[in-house]
mmCIF file of C-alpha atoms in Angstrom:
data_model
loop_
_atom_site.group_PDB
_atom_site.id
_atom_site.type_symbol
_atom_site.label_atom_id
_atom_site.label_comp_id
_atom_site.label_asym_id
_atom_site.label_seq_id
_atom_site.Cartn_x
_atom_site.Cartn_y
_atom_site.Cartn_z
ATOM 1 C CA UNK A 1 42.375 -25.527 130.096
ATOM 2 C CA UNK A 2 45.249 -27.515 128.602
ATOM 3 C CA UNK A 3 44.824 -30.198 131.312
ATOM 4 C CA UNK A 4 41.061 -30.384 130.731
ATOM 5 C CA UNK A 5 41.580 -30.825 126.987
ATOM 6 C CA UNK A 6 44.254 -33.510 127.484
ATOM 7 C CA UNK A 7 42.058 -35.376 129.992
ATOM 8 C CA UNK A 8 39.082 -35.204 127.639
ATOM 9 C CA UNK A 9 41.213 -36.594 124.820
ATOM 10 C CA UNK A 10 42.271 -39.545 126.969
ATOM 11 C CA UNK A 11 38.765 -40.199 128.259
ATOM 12 C CA UNK A 12 36.671 -39.535 125.167
ATOM 13 C CA UNK A 13 39.106 -39.438 122.244
ATOM 14 C CA UNK A 14 38.313 -35.778 121.527
ATOM 15 C CA UNK A 15 41.023 -34.511 119.186
ATOM 16 C CA UNK A 16 39.231 -31.940 117.032
ATOM 17 C CA UNK A 17 38.132 -29.049 119.236
ATOM 18 C CA UNK A 18 35.936 -26.186 118.096
ATOM 19 C CA UNK A 19 36.459 -22.897 119.919
ATOM 20 C CA UNK A 20 33.625 -20.408 119.562
ATOM 21 C CA UNK A 21 31.599 -17.774 121.381
ATOM 22 C CA UNK A 22 28.087 -16.391 121.157
ATOM 23 C CA UNK A 23 29.121 -12.950 119.929
ATOM 24 C CA UNK A 24 32.162 -11.290 118.363
ATOM 25 C CA UNK A 25 34.660 -9.713 120.765
ATOM 26 C CA UNK A 26 34.546 -12.348 123.493
ATOM 27 C CA UNK A 27 38.147 -13.505 123.031
ATOM 28 C CA UNK A 28 37.670 -16.846 121.263
ATOM 29 C CA UNK A 29 40.574 -16.389 118.847
ATOM 30 C CA UNK A 30 42.972 -15.490 121.650
ATOM 31 C CA UNK A 31 41.827 -18.538 123.640
ATOM 32 C CA UNK A 32 42.127 -20.810 120.579
ATOM 33 C CA UNK A 33 45.670 -19.639 119.749
ATOM 34 C CA UNK A 34 46.852 -19.836 123.352
ATOM 35 C CA UNK A 35 45.304 -23.286 123.838
ATOM 36 C CA UNK A 36 47.016 -24.553 120.683
ATOM 37 C CA UNK A 37 50.395 -23.130 121.707
ATOM 38 C CA UNK A 38 50.025 -24.436 125.259
ATOM 39 C CA UNK A 39 49.291 -27.961 124.045
ATOM 40 C CA UNK A 40 52.275 -27.788 121.664
ATOM 41 C CA UNK A 41 54.556 -26.640 124.489
ATOM 42 C CA UNK A 42 53.412 -29.713 126.418
ATOM 43 C CA UNK A 43 54.866 -31.909 123.666
ATOM 44 C CA UNK A 44 51.705 -32.441 121.613
ATOM 45 C CA UNK A 45 51.488 -31.997 117.846
ATOM 46 C CA UNK A 46 48.905 -29.286 117.221
ATOM 47 C CA UNK A 47 47.278 -27.642 114.207
ATOM 48 C CA UNK A 48 45.423 -24.363 114.685
ATOM 49 C CA UNK A 49 42.922 -23.705 111.874
ATOM 50 C CA UNK A 50 41.381 -20.273 111.465
ATOM 51 C CA UNK A 51 37.871 -21.145 110.251
ATOM 52 C CA UNK A 52 36.482 -17.639 110.796
ATOM 53 C CA UNK A 53 36.759 -16.706 107.136
ATOM 54 C CA UNK A 54 34.836 -13.442 107.528
ATOM 55 C CA UNK A 55 37.253 -12.114 110.164
ATOM 56 C CA UNK A 56 40.394 -14.283 110.207
ATOM 57 C CA UNK A 57 42.331 -12.844 113.154
ATOM 58 C CA UNK A 58 44.547 -15.693 114.349
ATOM 59 C CA UNK A 59 47.284 -14.504 111.981
ATOM 60 C CA UNK A 60 47.398 -11.160 113.840
ATOM 61 C CA UNK A 61 47.696 -12.949 117.177
ATOM 62 C CA UNK A 62 50.575 -15.042 115.800
ATOM 63 C CA UNK A 63 52.244 -12.082 114.053
ATOM 64 C CA UNK A 64 51.709 -13.301 110.479
ATOM 65 C CA UNK A 65 51.073 -11.029 107.504
ATOM 66 C CA UNK A 66 47.851 -11.545 105.544
ATOM 67 C CA UNK A 67 48.384 -14.598 103.396
ATOM 68 C CA UNK A 68 46.460 -17.265 101.545
ATOM 69 C CA UNK A 69 44.923 -19.984 103.650
ATOM 70 C CA UNK A 70 41.776 -22.015 104.181
ATOM 71 C CA UNK A 71 39.645 -19.797 101.946
ATOM 72 C CA UNK A 72 41.936 -20.286 98.970
ATOM 73 C CA UNK A 73 42.167 -24.045 99.594
ATOM 74 C CA UNK A 74 38.359 -24.280 99.650
ATOM 75 C CA UNK A 75 38.245 -22.220 96.440
ATOM 76 C CA UNK A 76 40.746 -24.721 94.969
ATOM 77 C CA UNK A 77 43.293 -21.997 94.235
ATOM 78 C CA UNK A 78 45.928 -23.602 96.458
ATOM 79 C CA UNK A 79 46.761 -26.861 98.253
ATOM 80 C CA UNK A 80 46.819 -27.230 102.054
ATOM 81 C CA UNK A 81 50.495 -28.191 102.137
ATOM 82 C CA UNK A 82 51.397 -24.900 100.427
ATOM 83 C CA UNK A 83 49.587 -22.614 102.882
ATOM 84 C CA UNK A 84 50.011 -24.373 106.237
ATOM 85 C CA UNK A 85 52.721 -22.722 108.320
ATOM 86 C CA UNK A 86 55.062 -24.534 110.697
ATOM 87 C CA UNK A 87 56.831 -23.003 113.701
ATOM 88 C CA UNK A 88 59.821 -21.856 111.641
ATOM 89 C CA UNK A 89 57.610 -19.868 109.249
ATOM 90 C CA UNK A 90 55.902 -18.391 112.319
ATOM 91 C CA UNK A 91 59.273 -17.360 113.828
ATOM 92 C CA UNK A 92 58.669 -19.531 116.914
ATOM 93 C CA UNK A 93 62.082 -20.353 118.331
ATOM 94 C CA UNK A 94 60.878 -23.117 120.636
ATOM 95 C CA UNK A 95 61.169 -26.638 119.255
ATOM 96 C CA UNK A 96 57.452 -27.440 119.261
ATOM 97 C CA UNK A 97 55.175 -29.254 116.804
ATOM 98 C CA UNK A 98 52.851 -26.379 115.996
ATOM 99 C CA UNK A 99 51.199 -25.759 112.637
ATOM 100 C CA UNK A 100 48.885 -22.955 111.592
ATOM 101 C CA UNK A 101 46.395 -22.900 108.736
ATOM 102 C CA UNK A 102 45.419 -19.237 108.273
ATOM 103 C CA UNK A 103 41.927 -18.267 107.205
ATOM 104 C CA UNK A 104 43.187 -16.485 104.111
ATOM 105 C CA UNK A 105 41.771 -13.306 102.671
ATOM 106 C CA UNK A 106 38.462 -12.304 104.335
ATOM 107 C CA UNK A 107 35.255 -13.209 102.510
ATOM 108 C CA UNK A 108 31.712 -12.022 103.166
ATOM 109 C CA UNK A 109 29.931 -15.215 102.131
ATOM 110 C CA UNK A 110 31.969 -17.669 104.199
ATOM 111 C CA UNK A 111 29.105 -20.138 104.649
ATOM 112 C CA UNK A 112 29.186 -20.888 100.917
ATOM 113 C CA UNK A 113 32.767 -22.144 101.270
ATOM 114 C CA UNK A 114 32.434 -23.738 104.723
ATOM 115 C CA UNK A 115 29.495 -25.774 103.442
ATOM 116 C CA UNK A 116 31.694 -27.592 100.930
ATOM 117 C CA UNK A 117 32.580 -31.223 101.669
ATOM 118 C CA UNK A 118 36.245 -30.301 101.106
ATOM 119 C CA UNK A 119 36.289 -28.746 104.590
ATOM 120 C CA UNK A 120 35.915 -32.198 106.132
ATOM 121 C CA UNK A 121 38.644 -33.544 103.866
ATOM 122 C CA UNK A 122 40.981 -30.697 104.873
ATOM 123 C CA UNK A 123 40.328 -31.300 108.566
ATOM 124 C CA UNK A 124 41.004 -35.025 108.098
ATOM 125 C CA UNK A 125 44.245 -34.214 106.263
ATOM 126 C CA UNK A 126 45.563 -31.912 108.997
ATOM 127 C CA UNK A 127 44.354 -34.346 111.666
ATOM 128 C CA UNK A 128 46.914 -36.826 110.322
ATOM 129 C CA UNK A 129 49.642 -34.309 111.247
ATOM 130 C CA UNK A 130 48.542 -33.766 114.811
ATOM 131 C CA UNK A 131 47.390 -34.979 118.193
ATOM 132 C CA UNK A 132 44.980 -32.030 118.330
ATOM 133 C CA UNK A 133 43.268 -29.807 115.775
ATOM 134 C CA UNK A 134 41.932 -26.543 117.193
ATOM 135 C CA UNK A 135 39.213 -24.993 115.019
ATOM 136 C CA UNK A 136 38.685 -21.280 115.635
ATOM 137 C CA UNK A 137 35.240 -20.522 114.202
ATOM 138 C CA UNK A 138 32.997 -17.516 113.779
ATOM 139 C CA UNK A 139 30.677 -16.712 116.706
ATOM 140 C CA UNK A 140 27.976 -19.383 116.941
ATOM 141 C CA UNK A 141 25.280 -16.976 118.047
ATOM 142 C CA UNK A 142 25.560 -14.719 115.001
ATOM 143 C CA UNK A 143 26.193 -16.828 111.926
ATOM 144 C CA UNK A 144 25.669 -20.310 110.510
ATOM 145 C CA UNK A 145 29.421 -20.614 109.859
ATOM 146 C CA UNK A 146 30.211 -22.200 113.237
ATOM 147 C CA UNK A 147 27.505 -24.825 112.719
ATOM 148 C CA UNK A 148 29.026 -25.796 109.374
ATOM 149 C CA UNK A 149 32.458 -26.251 110.987
ATOM 150 C CA UNK A 150 30.983 -28.011 114.050
ATOM 151 C CA UNK A 151 30.008 -31.098 112.070
ATOM 152 C CA UNK A 152 33.713 -31.993 111.859
ATOM 153 C CA UNK A 153 34.534 -31.331 115.538
ATOM 154 C CA UNK A 154 34.580 -33.812 118.397
ATOM 155 C CA UNK A 155 33.710 -31.239 121.062
ATOM 156 C CA UNK A 156 33.313 -27.501 121.635
ATOM 157 C CA UNK A 157 34.693 -24.932 124.048
ATOM 158 C CA UNK A 158 32.587 -21.800 124.361
ATOM 159 C CA UNK A 159 34.304 -18.543 125.324
ATOM 160 C CA UNK A 160 32.016 -16.241 127.288
ATOM 161 C CA UNK A 161 32.995 -12.667 128.106
ATOM 162 C CA UNK A 162 31.758 -11.593 131.526
ATOM 163 C CA UNK A 163 28.701 -9.310 131.367
ATOM 164 C CA UNK A 164 28.768 -9.285 127.572
ATOM 165 C CA UNK A 165 26.488 -11.781 125.793
ATOM 166 C CA UNK A 166 22.982 -12.445 127.131
ATOM 167 C CA UNK A 167 22.543 -16.030 128.326
ATOM 168 C CA UNK A 168 19.878 -16.685 125.636
ATOM 169 C CA UNK A 169 22.478 -15.843 122.938
ATOM 170 C CA UNK A 170 24.976 -18.229 124.509
ATOM 171 C CA UNK A 171 22.423 -21.055 124.685
ATOM 172 C CA UNK A 172 21.156 -20.404 121.144
ATOM 173 C CA UNK A 173 24.736 -20.371 119.878
ATOM 174 C CA UNK A 174 25.432 -23.766 121.438
ATOM 175 C CA UNK A 175 22.148 -25.091 120.036
ATOM 176 C CA UNK A 176 23.235 -23.958 116.549
ATOM 177 C CA UNK A 177 26.259 -26.260 116.697
ATOM 178 C CA UNK A 178 25.279 -29.503 115.025
ATOM 179 C CA UNK A 179 21.690 -28.986 116.218
ATOM 180 C CA UNK A 180 22.844 -29.162 119.821
ATOM 181 C CA UNK A 181 24.389 -32.640 119.493
ATOM 182 C CA UNK A 182 28.047 -31.582 119.722
ATOM 183 C CA UNK A 183 29.384 -32.382 123.204
ATOM 184 C CA UNK A 184 30.376 -29.281 125.147
ATOM 185 C CA UNK A 185 33.739 -29.683 126.848
ATOM 186 C CA UNK A 186 33.206 -26.519 128.812
ATOM 187 C CA UNK A 187 33.084 -22.791 128.877
ATOM 188 C CA UNK A 188 35.734 -20.170 129.483
ATOM 189 C CA UNK A 189 34.639 -17.125 131.465
ATOM 190 C CA UNK A 190 36.760 -14.330 130.040
ATOM 191 C CA UNK A 191 37.278 -10.826 131.398
#
């Protein structure tokens, strides 16, 4: 996956990658975190953004306590530079350029916040720190949240759990992303 992403970046300039799935429980957050760490271990500067504000789980994968993050930045309670975590704050001993913007405290009405123009400004700001920005979004087949985040992505990777989501849900989820205009880098068959 890391090689495919790096090749796509060289060929097409794709630097902001949305990782989603059709349904919850397909493993998208695990794939997003591992992709981000893998790219960083390859010498790339990477920012992982947890954009699933209803169920921000990347912090659990990375072993971080619940903390303020993207939600609070979008609510203008905090600035990005105060909530973004570098490898030392994440207790990563390897000397890699890895940054993490947590989702923050869960919120039920995430689309209200993700629809703000500040999201694009935040993504542009973190893009200046990195070679790649990995956006972990809510499932595209269930909510409008992923479509709101997709407008700032260059491409999408769809995580598909084997024998889990019906194909119509997968296709509808991809169609929901920027009205089907976002290029699909590929799919990950998980499980």
